[in-house]
Amino acid sequence: MASIRDLKKDINNVLGDIIEAVYIVEAANGKQDSKEGSRIIDSAIATFDDLIAKVNQDVENRKAHLKGVRAELETKAKGLVEEVNKLS
C-alpha cells in the first residue's frame, strides 16, 4: 500500500507548499494576514481534509478511486496556485 502513503504525502506536500507560498507572497508585499491570503489558506486546508477523507474511503475499485483523487488534487492545486499568483 505504498501508493496510498505516497498519495497522502503528495497531498500534504502540495497543499503545504501552497500555504507556504501565500505567506511568502504576503511577506514580500508587506500585506500580512490579508483576507485573500486567509481565504486561500482556508481553501487549501478544506481541500486537504476533503482529499484525505476520500483516500481513506472504502471503495470497490481502489485503484481507479485513488487515480481520481490524484487528478482532483492536481486540479484543485492548480486553481489554488492561480489564486496565489493573483496575490502579487
Short mmCIF file of N, CA and C in Angstrom, two decimals:
data_model
loop_
_atom_site.label_atom_id
_atom_site.label_comp_id
_atom_site.label_asym_id
_atom_site.label_seq_id
_atom_site.Cartn_x
_atom_site.Cartn_y
_atom_site.Cartn_z
N MET A 1 0.81 -1.20 0.00
CA MET A 1 0.00 0.00 0.00
C MET A 1 0.86 1.27 0.00
N ALA A 2 2.01 1.17 -0.62
CA ALA A 2 2.90 2.34 -0.68
C ALA A 2 2.27 3.48 -1.46
N SER A 3 1.41 3.16 -2.42
CA SER A 3 0.82 4.22 -3.23
C SER A 3 -0.11 5.09 -2.41
N ILE A 4 -0.79 4.50 -1.44
CA ILE A 4 -1.67 5.29 -0.57
C ILE A 4 -0.83 6.23 0.28
N ARG A 5 0.26 5.71 0.82
CA ARG A 5 1.15 6.52 1.65
C ARG A 5 1.75 7.66 0.80
N ASP A 6 2.16 7.33 -0.41
CA ASP A 6 2.73 8.35 -1.30
C ASP A 6 1.69 9.41 -1.67
N LEU A 7 0.46 8.98 -1.91
CA LEU A 7 -0.60 9.94 -2.25
C LEU A 7 -0.87 10.87 -1.08
N LYS A 8 -0.92 10.33 0.13
CA LYS A 8 -1.13 11.18 1.31
C LYS A 8 0.02 12.17 1.48
N LYS A 9 1.25 11.73 1.24
CA LYS A 9 2.40 12.63 1.31
C LYS A 9 2.31 13.72 0.25
N ASP A 10 1.90 13.32 -0.96
CA ASP A 10 1.76 14.30 -2.03
C ASP A 10 0.72 15.35 -1.69
N ILE A 11 -0.42 14.91 -1.16
CA ILE A 11 -1.47 15.84 -0.76
C ILE A 11 -0.93 16.81 0.28
N ASN A 12 -0.27 16.29 1.29
CA ASN A 12 0.29 17.12 2.36
C ASN A 12 1.33 18.10 1.83
N ASN A 13 2.25 17.60 0.99
CA ASN A 13 3.33 18.45 0.49
C ASN A 13 2.82 19.54 -0.45
N VAL A 14 1.96 19.17 -1.38
CA VAL A 14 1.46 20.14 -2.36
C VAL A 14 0.68 21.25 -1.68
N LEU A 15 -0.26 20.88 -0.83
CA LEU A 15 -1.09 21.90 -0.17
C LEU A 15 -0.28 22.68 0.87
N GLY A 16 0.67 22.03 1.52
CA GLY A 16 1.57 22.74 2.44
C GLY A 16 2.41 23.77 1.71
N ASP A 17 2.89 23.41 0.52
CA ASP A 17 3.68 24.35 -0.27
C ASP A 17 2.85 25.55 -0.72
N ILE A 18 1.58 25.30 -1.02
CA ILE A 18 0.69 26.41 -1.42
C ILE A 18 0.48 27.36 -0.25
N ILE A 19 0.26 26.81 0.93
CA ILE A 19 0.08 27.65 2.13
C ILE A 19 1.35 28.45 2.39
N GLU A 20 2.50 27.80 2.27
CA GLU A 20 3.77 28.49 2.48
C GLU A 20 3.95 29.61 1.44
N ALA A 21 3.54 29.36 0.20
CA ALA A 21 3.65 30.37 -0.85
C ALA A 21 2.81 31.59 -0.53
N VAL A 22 1.64 31.38 0.07
CA VAL A 22 0.78 32.51 0.47
C VAL A 22 1.53 33.38 1.47
N TYR A 23 2.15 32.75 2.47
CA TYR A 23 2.89 33.51 3.48
C TYR A 23 4.08 34.25 2.85
N ILE A 24 4.75 33.63 1.92
CA ILE A 24 5.90 34.27 1.27
C ILE A 24 5.46 35.47 0.45
N VAL A 25 4.39 35.31 -0.33
CA VAL A 25 3.90 36.42 -1.16
C VAL A 25 3.41 37.57 -0.28
N GLU A 26 2.71 37.23 0.79
CA GLU A 26 2.23 38.29 1.69
C GLU A 26 3.40 39.02 2.34
N ALA A 27 4.42 38.29 2.75
CA ALA A 27 5.58 38.92 3.38
C ALA A 27 6.33 39.81 2.38
N ALA A 28 6.44 39.33 1.15
CA ALA A 28 7.15 40.11 0.13
C ALA A 28 6.40 41.40 -0.22
N ASN A 29 5.07 41.34 -0.14
CA ASN A 29 4.27 42.52 -0.49
C ASN A 29 3.91 43.37 0.72
N GLY A 30 4.31 42.94 1.90
CA GLY A 30 4.03 43.70 3.12
C GLY A 30 2.57 43.67 3.53
N LYS A 31 1.85 42.62 3.11
CA LYS A 31 0.43 42.50 3.45
C LYS A 31 0.21 41.25 4.30
N GLN A 32 0.63 41.30 5.55
CA GLN A 32 0.44 40.14 6.43
C GLN A 32 -1.04 39.96 6.75
N ASP A 33 -1.49 38.71 6.78
CA ASP A 33 -2.86 38.35 7.15
C ASP A 33 -3.93 39.05 6.30
N SER A 34 -3.73 39.07 5.00
CA SER A 34 -4.74 39.65 4.12
C SER A 34 -5.94 38.72 4.03
N LYS A 35 -7.10 39.28 3.71
CA LYS A 35 -8.32 38.46 3.59
C LYS A 35 -8.19 37.46 2.45
N GLU A 36 -7.59 37.89 1.35
CA GLU A 36 -7.43 36.99 0.21
C GLU A 36 -6.51 35.82 0.56
N GLY A 37 -5.42 36.13 1.25
CA GLY A 37 -4.48 35.08 1.66
C GLY A 37 -5.12 34.11 2.64
N SER A 38 -5.87 34.65 3.58
CA SER A 38 -6.55 33.78 4.55
C SER A 38 -7.57 32.88 3.87
N ARG A 39 -8.25 33.42 2.85
CA ARG A 39 -9.24 32.62 2.13
C ARG A 39 -8.55 31.48 1.37
N ILE A 40 -7.41 31.76 0.77
CA ILE A 40 -6.67 30.72 0.05
C ILE A 40 -6.19 29.64 1.01
N ILE A 41 -5.69 30.05 2.16
CA ILE A 41 -5.22 29.09 3.17
C ILE A 41 -6.38 28.24 3.66
N ASP A 42 -7.51 28.86 3.95
CA ASP A 42 -8.69 28.10 4.40
C ASP A 42 -9.13 27.11 3.33
N SER A 43 -9.08 27.53 2.08
CA SER A 43 -9.46 26.66 0.97
C SER A 43 -8.49 25.49 0.85
N ALA A 44 -7.20 25.73 1.04
CA ALA A 44 -6.19 24.66 0.98
C ALA A 44 -6.40 23.65 2.10
N ILE A 45 -6.74 24.14 3.28
CA ILE A 45 -6.98 23.25 4.43
C ILE A 45 -8.24 22.42 4.19
N ALA A 46 -9.28 23.04 3.68
CA ALA A 46 -10.51 22.31 3.38
C ALA A 46 -10.27 21.26 2.29
N THR A 47 -9.48 21.61 1.29
CA THR A 47 -9.13 20.66 0.24
C THR A 47 -8.35 19.49 0.81
N PHE A 48 -7.40 19.78 1.70
CA PHE A 48 -6.63 18.72 2.36
C PHE A 48 -7.56 17.76 3.09
N ASP A 49 -8.45 18.31 3.91
CA ASP A 49 -9.37 17.46 4.67
C ASP A 49 -10.24 16.61 3.75
N ASP A 50 -10.73 17.22 2.69
CA ASP A 50 -11.60 16.52 1.73
C ASP A 50 -10.86 15.38 1.03
N LEU A 51 -9.65 15.66 0.56
CA LEU A 51 -8.90 14.64 -0.18
C LEU A 51 -8.44 13.50 0.72
N ILE A 52 -8.02 13.80 1.93
CA ILE A 52 -7.61 12.74 2.86
C ILE A 52 -8.80 11.85 3.20
N ALA A 53 -9.98 12.45 3.38
CA ALA A 53 -11.18 11.66 3.65
C ALA A 53 -11.49 10.75 2.45
N LYS A 54 -11.29 11.25 1.25
CA LYS A 54 -11.54 10.43 0.05
C LYS A 54 -10.53 9.29 -0.06
N VAL A 55 -9.28 9.55 0.30
CA VAL A 55 -8.26 8.50 0.26
C VAL A 55 -8.62 7.38 1.24
N ASN A 56 -9.18 7.74 2.38
CA ASN A 56 -9.48 6.76 3.41
C ASN A 56 -10.81 6.03 3.21
N GLN A 57 -11.57 6.39 2.18
CA GLN A 57 -12.85 5.72 1.92
C GLN A 57 -12.62 4.28 1.47
N ASP A 58 -13.55 3.41 1.87
CA ASP A 58 -13.54 2.04 1.35
C ASP A 58 -14.39 2.02 0.09
N VAL A 59 -13.77 1.69 -1.02
CA VAL A 59 -14.47 1.64 -2.30
C VAL A 59 -14.17 0.31 -2.99
N GLU A 60 -14.99 0.02 -3.98
CA GLU A 60 -14.85 -1.24 -4.69
C GLU A 60 -13.58 -1.27 -5.55
N ASN A 61 -13.41 -0.27 -6.40
CA ASN A 61 -12.25 -0.21 -7.29
C ASN A 61 -11.26 0.81 -6.72
N ARG A 62 -10.41 0.37 -5.83
CA ARG A 62 -9.49 1.25 -5.09
C ARG A 62 -8.53 1.98 -6.03
N LYS A 63 -7.99 1.27 -7.01
CA LYS A 63 -7.00 1.87 -7.90
C LYS A 63 -7.59 3.03 -8.69
N ALA A 64 -8.76 2.85 -9.24
CA ALA A 64 -9.42 3.92 -10.01
C ALA A 64 -9.80 5.07 -9.10
N HIS A 65 -10.23 4.76 -7.89
CA HIS A 65 -10.61 5.80 -6.93
C HIS A 65 -9.41 6.67 -6.57
N LEU A 66 -8.27 6.05 -6.29
CA LEU A 66 -7.07 6.80 -5.93
C LEU A 66 -6.55 7.62 -7.12
N LYS A 67 -6.71 7.09 -8.31
CA LYS A 67 -6.32 7.84 -9.51
C LYS A 67 -7.18 9.09 -9.64
N GLY A 68 -8.46 8.96 -9.33
CA GLY A 68 -9.36 10.11 -9.36
C GLY A 68 -9.01 11.14 -8.30
N VAL A 69 -8.62 10.66 -7.12
CA VAL A 69 -8.22 11.58 -6.04
C VAL A 69 -6.97 12.34 -6.45
N ARG A 70 -6.02 11.64 -7.07
CA ARG A 70 -4.79 12.30 -7.52
C ARG A 70 -5.10 13.36 -8.58
N ALA A 71 -6.02 13.05 -9.48
CA ALA A 71 -6.42 14.02 -10.52
C ALA A 71 -7.11 15.22 -9.88
N GLU A 72 -7.93 14.97 -8.87
CA GLU A 72 -8.61 16.07 -8.17
C GLU A 72 -7.60 16.95 -7.45
N LEU A 73 -6.58 16.33 -6.84
CA LEU A 73 -5.51 17.10 -6.19
C LEU A 73 -4.84 18.02 -7.20
N GLU A 74 -4.53 17.49 -8.36
CA GLU A 74 -3.86 18.29 -9.39
C GLU A 74 -4.73 19.47 -9.82
N THR A 75 -6.01 19.22 -10.03
CA THR A 75 -6.93 20.27 -10.49
C THR A 75 -7.09 21.36 -9.43
N LYS A 76 -7.33 20.95 -8.19
CA LYS A 76 -7.54 21.93 -7.13
C LYS A 76 -6.26 22.69 -6.81
N ALA A 77 -5.12 22.01 -6.87
CA ALA A 77 -3.85 22.67 -6.60
C ALA A 77 -3.56 23.74 -7.65
N LYS A 78 -3.86 23.43 -8.92
CA LYS A 78 -3.65 24.42 -9.98
C LYS A 78 -4.50 25.65 -9.74
N GLY A 79 -5.75 25.45 -9.32
CA GLY A 79 -6.63 26.57 -9.03
C GLY A 79 -6.11 27.42 -7.88
N LEU A 80 -5.61 26.76 -6.83
CA LEU A 80 -5.08 27.50 -5.68
C LEU A 80 -3.81 28.25 -6.06
N VAL A 81 -2.97 27.66 -6.88
CA VAL A 81 -1.74 28.33 -7.33
C VAL A 81 -2.09 29.57 -8.15
N GLU A 82 -3.11 29.47 -8.98
CA GLU A 82 -3.53 30.65 -9.75
C GLU A 82 -3.99 31.76 -8.82
N GLU A 83 -4.70 31.41 -7.74
CA GLU A 83 -5.13 32.41 -6.78
C GLU A 83 -3.95 33.03 -6.05
N VAL A 84 -2.94 32.21 -5.73
CA VAL A 84 -1.73 32.73 -5.08
C VAL A 84 -1.03 33.71 -6.02
N ASN A 85 -0.98 33.38 -7.29
CA ASN A 85 -0.33 34.25 -8.27
C ASN A 85 -1.04 35.59 -8.39
N LYS A 86 -2.32 35.62 -8.16
CA LYS A 86 -3.09 36.88 -8.21
C LYS A 86 -2.81 37.78 -7.00
N LEU A 87 -2.27 37.19 -5.91
CA LEU A 87 -1.96 38.00 -4.72
C LEU A 87 -0.84 39.00 -5.00
N SER A 88 0.08 38.63 -5.85
CA SER A 88 1.25 39.50 -6.06
C SER A 88 1.00 40.62 -7.03
#
